[in-house]
Coordinates of C-alpha atoms in Angstrom, one line a residue:
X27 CA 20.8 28.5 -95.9
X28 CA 18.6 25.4 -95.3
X29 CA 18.7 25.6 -91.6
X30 CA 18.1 29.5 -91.3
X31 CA 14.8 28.6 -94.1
X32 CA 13.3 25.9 -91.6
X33 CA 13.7 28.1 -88.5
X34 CA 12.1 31.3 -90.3
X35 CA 9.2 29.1 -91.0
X36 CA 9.0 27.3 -87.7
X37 CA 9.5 30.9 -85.7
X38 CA 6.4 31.8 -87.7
X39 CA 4.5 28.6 -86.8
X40 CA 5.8 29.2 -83.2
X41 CA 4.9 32.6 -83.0
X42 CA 1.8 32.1 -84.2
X43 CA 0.7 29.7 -81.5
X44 CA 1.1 32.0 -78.8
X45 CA 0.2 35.6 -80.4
X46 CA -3.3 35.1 -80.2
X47 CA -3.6 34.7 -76.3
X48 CA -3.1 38.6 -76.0
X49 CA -5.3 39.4 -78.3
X50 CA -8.5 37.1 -77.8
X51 CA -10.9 40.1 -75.8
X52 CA -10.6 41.8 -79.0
X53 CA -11.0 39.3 -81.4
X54 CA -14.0 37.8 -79.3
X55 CA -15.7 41.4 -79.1
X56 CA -15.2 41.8 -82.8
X57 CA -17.1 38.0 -83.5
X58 CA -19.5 38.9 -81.2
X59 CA -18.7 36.2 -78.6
X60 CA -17.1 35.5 -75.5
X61 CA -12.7 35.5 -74.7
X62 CA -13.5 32.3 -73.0
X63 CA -15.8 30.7 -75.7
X64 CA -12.9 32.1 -78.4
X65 CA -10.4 29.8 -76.4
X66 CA -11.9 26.9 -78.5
X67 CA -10.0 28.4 -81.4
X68 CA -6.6 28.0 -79.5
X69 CA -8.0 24.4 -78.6
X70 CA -8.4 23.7 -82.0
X71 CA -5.2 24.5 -82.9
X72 CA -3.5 22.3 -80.9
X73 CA -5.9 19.3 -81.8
X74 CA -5.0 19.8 -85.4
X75 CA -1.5 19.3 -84.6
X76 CA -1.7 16.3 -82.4
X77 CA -4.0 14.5 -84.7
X78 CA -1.8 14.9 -87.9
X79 CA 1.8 14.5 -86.3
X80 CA 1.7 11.1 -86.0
X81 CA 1.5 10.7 -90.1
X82 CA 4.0 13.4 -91.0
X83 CA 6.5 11.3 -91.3
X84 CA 5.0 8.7 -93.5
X85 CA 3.6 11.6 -95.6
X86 CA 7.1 13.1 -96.0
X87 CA 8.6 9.7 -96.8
X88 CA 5.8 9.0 -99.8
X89 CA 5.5 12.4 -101.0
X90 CA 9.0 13.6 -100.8
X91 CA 10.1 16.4 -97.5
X92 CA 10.4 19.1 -99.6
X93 CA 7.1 19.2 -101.5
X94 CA 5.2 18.4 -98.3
X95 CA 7.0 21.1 -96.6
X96 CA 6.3 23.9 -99.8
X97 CA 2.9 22.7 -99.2
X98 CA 2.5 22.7 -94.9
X99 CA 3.4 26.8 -95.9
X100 CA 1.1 26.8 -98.0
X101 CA -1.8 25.9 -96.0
X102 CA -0.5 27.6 -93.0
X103 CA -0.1 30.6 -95.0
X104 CA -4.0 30.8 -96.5
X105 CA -5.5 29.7 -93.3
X106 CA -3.7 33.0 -91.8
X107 CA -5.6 34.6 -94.6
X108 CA -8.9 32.8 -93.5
X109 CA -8.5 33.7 -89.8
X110 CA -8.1 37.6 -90.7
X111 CA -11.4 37.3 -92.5
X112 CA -13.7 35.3 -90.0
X113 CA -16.6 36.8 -89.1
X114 CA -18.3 33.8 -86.8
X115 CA -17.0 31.7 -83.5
X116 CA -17.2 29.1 -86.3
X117 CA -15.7 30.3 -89.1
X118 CA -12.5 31.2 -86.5
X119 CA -12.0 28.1 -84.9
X120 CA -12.6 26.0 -87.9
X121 CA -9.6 28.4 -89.6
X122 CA -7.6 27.6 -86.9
X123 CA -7.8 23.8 -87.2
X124 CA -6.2 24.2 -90.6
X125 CA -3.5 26.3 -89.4
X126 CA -3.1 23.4 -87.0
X127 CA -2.8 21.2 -89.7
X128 CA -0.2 23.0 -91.7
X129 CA 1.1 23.6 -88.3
X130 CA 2.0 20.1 -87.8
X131 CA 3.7 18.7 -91.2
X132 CA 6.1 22.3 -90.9
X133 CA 8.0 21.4 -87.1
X134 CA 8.7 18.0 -87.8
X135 CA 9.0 17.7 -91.6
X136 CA 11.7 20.2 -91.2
X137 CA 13.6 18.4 -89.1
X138 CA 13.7 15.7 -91.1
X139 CA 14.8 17.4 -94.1
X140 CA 18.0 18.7 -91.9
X141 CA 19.0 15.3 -90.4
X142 CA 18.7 13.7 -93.8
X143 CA 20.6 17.1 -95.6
X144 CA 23.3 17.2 -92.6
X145 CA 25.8 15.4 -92.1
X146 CA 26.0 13.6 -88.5
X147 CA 28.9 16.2 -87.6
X148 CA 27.3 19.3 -88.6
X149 CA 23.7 18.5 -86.6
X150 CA 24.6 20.2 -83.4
X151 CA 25.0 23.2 -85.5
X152 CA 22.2 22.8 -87.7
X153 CA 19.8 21.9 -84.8
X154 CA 20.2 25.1 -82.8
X155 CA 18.9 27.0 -85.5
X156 CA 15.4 25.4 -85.2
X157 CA 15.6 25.4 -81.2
X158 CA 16.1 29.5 -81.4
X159 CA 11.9 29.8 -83.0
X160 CA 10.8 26.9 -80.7
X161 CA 11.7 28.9 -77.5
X162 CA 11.6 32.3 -79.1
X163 CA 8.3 32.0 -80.6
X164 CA 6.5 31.6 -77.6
X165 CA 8.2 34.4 -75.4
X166 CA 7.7 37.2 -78.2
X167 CA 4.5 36.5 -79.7
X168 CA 2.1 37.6 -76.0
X169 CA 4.3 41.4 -76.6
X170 CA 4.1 41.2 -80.1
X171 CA 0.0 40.2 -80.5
X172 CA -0.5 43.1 -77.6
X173 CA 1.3 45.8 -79.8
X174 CA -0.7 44.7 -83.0
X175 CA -3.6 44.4 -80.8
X176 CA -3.0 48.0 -79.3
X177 CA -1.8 50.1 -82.3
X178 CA -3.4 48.1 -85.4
X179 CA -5.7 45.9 -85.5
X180 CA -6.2 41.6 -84.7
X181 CA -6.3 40.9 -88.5
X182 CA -2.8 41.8 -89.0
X183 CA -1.9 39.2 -86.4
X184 CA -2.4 37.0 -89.4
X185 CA -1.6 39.0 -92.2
X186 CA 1.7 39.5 -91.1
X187 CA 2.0 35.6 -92.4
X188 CA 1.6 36.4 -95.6
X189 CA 4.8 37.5 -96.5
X190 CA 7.0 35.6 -94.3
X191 CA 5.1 32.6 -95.7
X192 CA 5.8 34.3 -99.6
X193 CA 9.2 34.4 -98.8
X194 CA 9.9 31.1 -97.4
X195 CA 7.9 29.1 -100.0
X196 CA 10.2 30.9 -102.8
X197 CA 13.7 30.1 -100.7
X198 CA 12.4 27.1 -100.0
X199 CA 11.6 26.2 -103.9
X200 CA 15.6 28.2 -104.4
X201 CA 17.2 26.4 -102.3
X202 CA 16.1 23.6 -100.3
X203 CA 17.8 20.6 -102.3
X204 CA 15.2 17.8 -103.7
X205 CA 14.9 14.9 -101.4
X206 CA 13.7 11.8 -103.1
X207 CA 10.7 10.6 -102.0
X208 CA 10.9 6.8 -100.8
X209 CA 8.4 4.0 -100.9
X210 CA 6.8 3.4 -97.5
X211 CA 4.5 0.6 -96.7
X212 CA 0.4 1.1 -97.0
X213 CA -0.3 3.4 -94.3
X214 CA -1.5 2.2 -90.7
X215 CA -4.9 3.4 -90.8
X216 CA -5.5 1.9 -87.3
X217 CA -2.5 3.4 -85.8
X218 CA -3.1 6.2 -87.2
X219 CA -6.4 6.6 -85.4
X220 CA -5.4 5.4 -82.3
X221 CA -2.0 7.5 -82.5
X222 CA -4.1 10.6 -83.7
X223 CA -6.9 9.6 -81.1
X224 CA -4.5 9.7 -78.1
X225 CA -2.5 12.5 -79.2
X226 CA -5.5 14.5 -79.8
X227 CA -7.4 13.6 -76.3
X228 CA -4.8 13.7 -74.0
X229 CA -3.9 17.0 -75.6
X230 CA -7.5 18.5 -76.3
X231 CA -8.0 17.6 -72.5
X232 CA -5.6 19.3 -71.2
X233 CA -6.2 22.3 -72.9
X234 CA -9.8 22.3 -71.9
X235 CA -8.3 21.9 -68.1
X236 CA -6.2 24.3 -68.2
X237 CA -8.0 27.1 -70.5
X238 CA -11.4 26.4 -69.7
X239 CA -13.7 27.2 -72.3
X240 CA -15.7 24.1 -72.0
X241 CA -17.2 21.9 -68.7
X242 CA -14.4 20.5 -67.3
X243 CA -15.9 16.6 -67.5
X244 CA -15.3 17.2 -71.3
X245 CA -11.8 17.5 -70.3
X246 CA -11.3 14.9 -67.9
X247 CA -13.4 12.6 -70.9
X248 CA -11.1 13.6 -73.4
X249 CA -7.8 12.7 -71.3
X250 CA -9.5 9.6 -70.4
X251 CA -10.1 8.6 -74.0
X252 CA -7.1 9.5 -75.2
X253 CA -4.6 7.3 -72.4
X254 CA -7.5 4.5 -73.5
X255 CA -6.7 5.2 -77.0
X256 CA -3.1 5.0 -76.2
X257 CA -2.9 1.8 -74.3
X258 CA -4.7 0.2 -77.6
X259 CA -1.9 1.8 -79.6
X260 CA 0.7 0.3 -77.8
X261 CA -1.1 -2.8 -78.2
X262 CA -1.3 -2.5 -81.8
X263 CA 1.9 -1.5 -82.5
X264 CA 3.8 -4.6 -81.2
X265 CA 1.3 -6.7 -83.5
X266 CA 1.5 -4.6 -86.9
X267 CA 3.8 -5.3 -89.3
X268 CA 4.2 -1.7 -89.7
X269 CA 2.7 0.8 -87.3
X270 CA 2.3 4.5 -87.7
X271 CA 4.8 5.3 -85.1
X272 CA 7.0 2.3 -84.4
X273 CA 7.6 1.9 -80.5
X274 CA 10.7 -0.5 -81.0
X275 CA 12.6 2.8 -81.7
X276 CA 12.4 3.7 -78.6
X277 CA 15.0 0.4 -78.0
X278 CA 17.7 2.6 -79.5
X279 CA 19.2 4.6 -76.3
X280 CA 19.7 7.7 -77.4
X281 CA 16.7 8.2 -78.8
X282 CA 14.8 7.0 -75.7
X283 CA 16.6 9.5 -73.2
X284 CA 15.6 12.0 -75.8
X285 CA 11.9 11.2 -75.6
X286 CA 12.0 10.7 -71.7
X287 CA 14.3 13.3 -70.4
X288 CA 12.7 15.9 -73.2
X289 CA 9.5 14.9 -72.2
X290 CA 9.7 15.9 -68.1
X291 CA 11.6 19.2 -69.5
X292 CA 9.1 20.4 -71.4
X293 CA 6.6 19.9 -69.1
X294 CA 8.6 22.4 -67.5
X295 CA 9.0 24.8 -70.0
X296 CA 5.5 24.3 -71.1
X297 CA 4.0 25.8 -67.7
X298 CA 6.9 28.7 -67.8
X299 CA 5.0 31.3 -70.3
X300 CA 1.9 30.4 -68.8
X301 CA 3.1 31.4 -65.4
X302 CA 5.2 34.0 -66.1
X303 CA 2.4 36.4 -67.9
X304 CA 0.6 35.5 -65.0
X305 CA 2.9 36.5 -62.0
X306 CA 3.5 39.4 -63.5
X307 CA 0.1 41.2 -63.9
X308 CA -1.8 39.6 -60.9
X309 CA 0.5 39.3 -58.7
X310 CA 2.8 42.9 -59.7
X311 CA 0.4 44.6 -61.5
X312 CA 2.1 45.1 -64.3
X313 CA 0.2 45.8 -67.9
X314 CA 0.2 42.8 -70.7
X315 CA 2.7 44.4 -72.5
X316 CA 5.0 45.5 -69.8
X317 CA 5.1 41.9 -68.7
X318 CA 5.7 41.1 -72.6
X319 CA 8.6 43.1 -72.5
X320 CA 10.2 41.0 -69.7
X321 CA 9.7 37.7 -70.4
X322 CA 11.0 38.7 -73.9
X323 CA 14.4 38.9 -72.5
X324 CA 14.5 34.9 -72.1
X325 CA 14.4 35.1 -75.9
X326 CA 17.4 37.1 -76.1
X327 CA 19.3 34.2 -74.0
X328 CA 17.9 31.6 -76.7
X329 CA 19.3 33.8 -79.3
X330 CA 22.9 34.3 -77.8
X331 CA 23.2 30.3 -77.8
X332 CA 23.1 29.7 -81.2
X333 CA 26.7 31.0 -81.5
X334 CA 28.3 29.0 -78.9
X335 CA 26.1 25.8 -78.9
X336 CA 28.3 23.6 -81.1
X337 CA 31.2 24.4 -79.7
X338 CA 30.4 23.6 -76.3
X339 CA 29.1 20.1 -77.5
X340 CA 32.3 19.5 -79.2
X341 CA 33.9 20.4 -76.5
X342 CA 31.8 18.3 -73.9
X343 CA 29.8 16.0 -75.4
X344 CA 25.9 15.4 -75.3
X345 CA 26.2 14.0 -71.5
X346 CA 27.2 16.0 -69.8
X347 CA 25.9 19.5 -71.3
X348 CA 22.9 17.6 -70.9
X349 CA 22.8 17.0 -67.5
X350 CA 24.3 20.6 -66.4
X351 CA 21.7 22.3 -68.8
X352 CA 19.4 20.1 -66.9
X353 CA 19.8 21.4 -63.7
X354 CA 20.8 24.9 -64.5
X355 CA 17.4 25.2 -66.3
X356 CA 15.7 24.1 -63.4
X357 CA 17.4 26.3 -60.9
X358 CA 17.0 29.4 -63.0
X359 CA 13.0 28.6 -63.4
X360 CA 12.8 28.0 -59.2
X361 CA 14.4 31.3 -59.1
X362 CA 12.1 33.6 -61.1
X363 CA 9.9 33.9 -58.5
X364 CA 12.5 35.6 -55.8
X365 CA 12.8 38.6 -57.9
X366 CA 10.1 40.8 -57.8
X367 CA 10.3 43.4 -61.2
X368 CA 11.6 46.6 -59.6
X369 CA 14.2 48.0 -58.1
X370 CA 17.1 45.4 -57.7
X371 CA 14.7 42.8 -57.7
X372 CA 14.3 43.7 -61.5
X373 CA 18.0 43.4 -62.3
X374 CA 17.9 40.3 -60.8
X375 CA 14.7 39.1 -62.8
X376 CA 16.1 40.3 -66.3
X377 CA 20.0 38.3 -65.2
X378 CA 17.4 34.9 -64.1
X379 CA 15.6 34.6 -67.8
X380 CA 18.5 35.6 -69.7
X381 CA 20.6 32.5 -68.2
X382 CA 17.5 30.5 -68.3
X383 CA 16.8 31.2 -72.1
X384 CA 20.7 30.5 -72.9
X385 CA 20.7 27.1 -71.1
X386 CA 17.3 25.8 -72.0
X387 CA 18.0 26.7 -75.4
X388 CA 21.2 24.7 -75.0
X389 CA 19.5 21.8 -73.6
X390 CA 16.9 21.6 -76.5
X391 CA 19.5 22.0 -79.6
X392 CA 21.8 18.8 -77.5
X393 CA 18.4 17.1 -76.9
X394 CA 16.8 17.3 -80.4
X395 CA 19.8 16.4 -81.8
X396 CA 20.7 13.3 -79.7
X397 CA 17.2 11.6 -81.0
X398 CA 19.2 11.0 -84.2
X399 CA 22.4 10.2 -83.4
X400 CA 21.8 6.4 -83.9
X401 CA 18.7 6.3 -85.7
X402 CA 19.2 4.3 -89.1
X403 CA 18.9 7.2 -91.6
X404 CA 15.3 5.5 -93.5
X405 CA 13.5 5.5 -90.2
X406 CA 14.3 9.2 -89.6
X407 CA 10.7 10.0 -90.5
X408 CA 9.3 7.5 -87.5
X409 CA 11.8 9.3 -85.1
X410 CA 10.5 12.6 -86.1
X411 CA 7.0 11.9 -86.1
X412 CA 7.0 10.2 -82.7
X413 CA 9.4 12.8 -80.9
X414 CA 7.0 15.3 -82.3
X415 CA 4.1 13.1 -81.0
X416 CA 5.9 13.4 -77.5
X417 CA 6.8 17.0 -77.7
X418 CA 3.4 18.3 -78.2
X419 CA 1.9 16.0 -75.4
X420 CA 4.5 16.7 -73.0
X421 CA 3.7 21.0 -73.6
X422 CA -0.1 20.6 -73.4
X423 CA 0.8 18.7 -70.0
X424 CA 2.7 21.7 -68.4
X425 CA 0.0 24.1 -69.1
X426 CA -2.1 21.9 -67.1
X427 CA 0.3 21.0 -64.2
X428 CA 0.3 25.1 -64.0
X429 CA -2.5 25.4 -63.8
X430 CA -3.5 22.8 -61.4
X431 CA -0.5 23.8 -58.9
X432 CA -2.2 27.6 -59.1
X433 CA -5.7 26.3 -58.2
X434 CA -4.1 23.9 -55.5
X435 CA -2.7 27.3 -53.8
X436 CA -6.0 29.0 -54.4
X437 CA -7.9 25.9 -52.4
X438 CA -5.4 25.5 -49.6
X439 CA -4.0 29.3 -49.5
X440 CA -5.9 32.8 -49.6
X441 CA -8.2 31.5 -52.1
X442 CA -6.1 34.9 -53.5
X443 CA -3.7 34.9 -56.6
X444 CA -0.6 36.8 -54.9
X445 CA 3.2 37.2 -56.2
X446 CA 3.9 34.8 -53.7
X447 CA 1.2 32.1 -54.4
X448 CA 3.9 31.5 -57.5
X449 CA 7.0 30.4 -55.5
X450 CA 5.4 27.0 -54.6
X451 CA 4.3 26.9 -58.8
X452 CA 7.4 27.8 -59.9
X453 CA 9.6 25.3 -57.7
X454 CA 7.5 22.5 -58.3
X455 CA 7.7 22.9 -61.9
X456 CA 11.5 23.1 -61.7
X457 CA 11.5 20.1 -59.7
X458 CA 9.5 18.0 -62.6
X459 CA 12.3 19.7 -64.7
X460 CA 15.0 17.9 -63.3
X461 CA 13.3 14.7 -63.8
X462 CA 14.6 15.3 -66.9
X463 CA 18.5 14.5 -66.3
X464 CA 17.9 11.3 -65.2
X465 CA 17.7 9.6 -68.5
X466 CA 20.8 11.2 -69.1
X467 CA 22.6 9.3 -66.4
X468 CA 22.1 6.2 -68.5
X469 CA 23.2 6.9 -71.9
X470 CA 26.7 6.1 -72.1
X471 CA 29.4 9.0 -72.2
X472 CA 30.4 8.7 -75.8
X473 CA 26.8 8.9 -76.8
X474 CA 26.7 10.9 -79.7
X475 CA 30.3 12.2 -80.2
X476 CA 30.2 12.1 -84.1
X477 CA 26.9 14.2 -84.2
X478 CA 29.1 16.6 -81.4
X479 CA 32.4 16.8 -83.0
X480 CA 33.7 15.4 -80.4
X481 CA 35.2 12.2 -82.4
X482 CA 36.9 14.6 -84.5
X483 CA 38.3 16.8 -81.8
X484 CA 39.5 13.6 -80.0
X485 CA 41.4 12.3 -83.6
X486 CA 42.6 15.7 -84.0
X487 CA 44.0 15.7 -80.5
X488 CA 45.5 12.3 -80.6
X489 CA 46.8 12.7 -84.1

């Protein structure tokens, strides 16, 4: 029950993220302003959430997860409310900084509250119930913010929050079992502003690169400050007694291949839904929704893994599923682009993002759960908060890399977007993808076999 709680809650936080790129002409024609100038509101989003994931953790560990988490819902929930009733370019974006913010203690507050509620055998299992919203999310919200958009109207886009976020704040008071809150040291202010600081540039920079609703300088700025910021971090955190987001964690292997190898992947996976859409309508024509409808069938894939992802770890281990995940994903994004959607070509399409969402999904629940295999259990919070930190940066990266590979075509091509000016995106990004195995080839092969079930299986088998 505690797993299938945090995913409903992150599939809404997910969701939520994406559904308002369909629906921004109508939502800027109703404010009175610009689609591009209404981008801000997305770039605010993501700010809120870079800025704040860095304290998560120590906010779960002094306040307790589960009241923090009640209370991320909560503000998630009545900034949905807010956003439904803005009337201003304002009023809108400041709404959907708080969302942000609620945004941001949900993902990685509930992880911690499974890793510290499941045992080490059982997180496989419990992990690939919050990977299914994470890649889900994403791939229906476009559809599903076109068909409110269509046949309702934007404000339910939000509303819709209201009850899911009802709902989980009463299972979660039911049934979420009281975790004790602990008694962290004083927090690092200045890691904490140079953690939110680099986050927050580096993300708010790519953003504004890649969905230009400002100058771009103020991008380029903004990345600048926050890798400047984030030297001075790293700086700081080998002097404090107790930073924000202690680096030394990365010492532990595990943990460290998590970071890295997740980190080139979701660049990856980050650029997918924004090339994807894209593709689709310029270079096939197809309508918004129409090209909804397809790339919801990745979701489908992701879906269909949850049922068979333990049991291939068990039987494999995190290696090796790791590295063949790896390079399947990879191979599965380079080949979107050789089916055109029509015909056979169509068939092909809707058999490419199926195995794509299955294995990426696969990849995700092994590579989320490998950050905690050998984590001591009172620095889970640091783990989350800086995988988190990672996550997000890495995301806001691959919207960027898109984007710059697209208007690389554009200078040295056509100066056209054409269904064919997306082979070169696509197999580049799969290339940066399998960057992401080779921290695997270092972690050892046993890494992680009590988390798997593989221990057991081996005792079971010897015995």
């Amino acid at each position: 029950m505690v797993p299938l709680i945090m995913a409903v809650a992150l599939f809404m936080e997910q969701m939520d993220s994406t559904v308002i790129a369909t629906a921004l002409p109508e939502i800027a024609l109703d404010l009175q302003t610009s689609p591009i100038a209404l981008k801000l509101a997305m770039t605010s989003y993501l700010v809120a959430l870079a800025i704040f994931i860095p304290v998560s953790g120590w906010i779960a560990d002094r306040y307790g997860p589960k009241k923090v988490f009640m209370a991320a819902i909560a503000v998630f929930v009545a900034s949905s409310v807010l956003c439904s009733a803005a009337d201003s370019l304002g009023f809108f974006v400041v709404a959907r900084f708080l969302q942000g913010m609620g945004g941001a203690m949900m993902t990685p507050v509930a992880r911690l509250v499974l890793v510290r509620g499941t045992p080490r055998s059982k997180l496989v299992e419990a992990m690939a119930w919050l990977t299914i919203p994470a890649l889900a999310g994403p791939l229906i919200g476009p559809p599903l913010g076109g068909f409110i958009t269509t046949f309702a109207s934007w404000e339910w886009i939000f509303l819709i929050n209201l009850p899911i976020g009802i709902a989980g704040l009463l299972a979660t008071w039911r049934y979420l079992p009281q975790m004790p809150a602990l008694a962290p040291a004083p927090l690092d202010w200045t890691g904490f502003a140079l953690a939110g600081g680099a986050a927050a540039g580096i993300v708010f920079g790519m953003s504004v690169v890649s969905l230009p609703a400002l100058p771009l300088q103020y991008g380029f700025a903004a990345i600048a400050t926050g890798v400047i910021c984030a030297v001075a971090y790293v700086y700081h955190a080998k002097r404090a007694e107790k930073p924000i987001l202690p680096l030394s964690l990365l010492s532990i292997p595990t943990l460290r291949a998590s970071v890295a190898g997740g980190s080139f992947f979701r660049i990856g996976i980050g650029a997918v839904p924004f090339l994807l859409p894209l593709m689709l309508q310029l270079g096939y024509g197809l309508s918004a929704f129409d090209s909804g409808m397809i790339t919801f069938i990745g979701a489908l894939g992701a879906m269909s893994m949850k049922f068979a992802a333990a049991r291939i770890f068990r039987q494999f281990g995190f290696r090796p599923v790791l590295i063949a995940t790896g390079i399947l994903s990879a191979a599965s994004v380079a080949a979107i682009a050789a089916f055109p959607p029509s015909g056979y070509g169509a068939v092909g399409l809707y058999l490419v993002l199926l195995v794509s969402g299955f294995v990426r999904s696969l990849y995700f629940t092994g590579i989320n759960a490998l950050a905690y295999v050998d984590v001591p259990e009172q620095q889970t919070a640091q783990a989350t908060a800086l995988s988190a930190v990672a996550q997000q940066t890495s995301i806001a990266m691959g919207v960027a890399v898109a984007g710059a590979i697209l208007e690389a075509t554009l200078y040295f091509g056509t100066g056209e977007l054409t269904a064919g000016s997306f082979n070169t995106a696509f197999i580049l990004v799969a290339v940066i993808m399998t960057l992401g195995t080779l921290p695997m080839l270092r972690i050892d092969r046993d890494a992680g076999d009590e988390a798997s079930g593989r221990l057991a299986r081996r005792s079971e088998t010897t015995a």
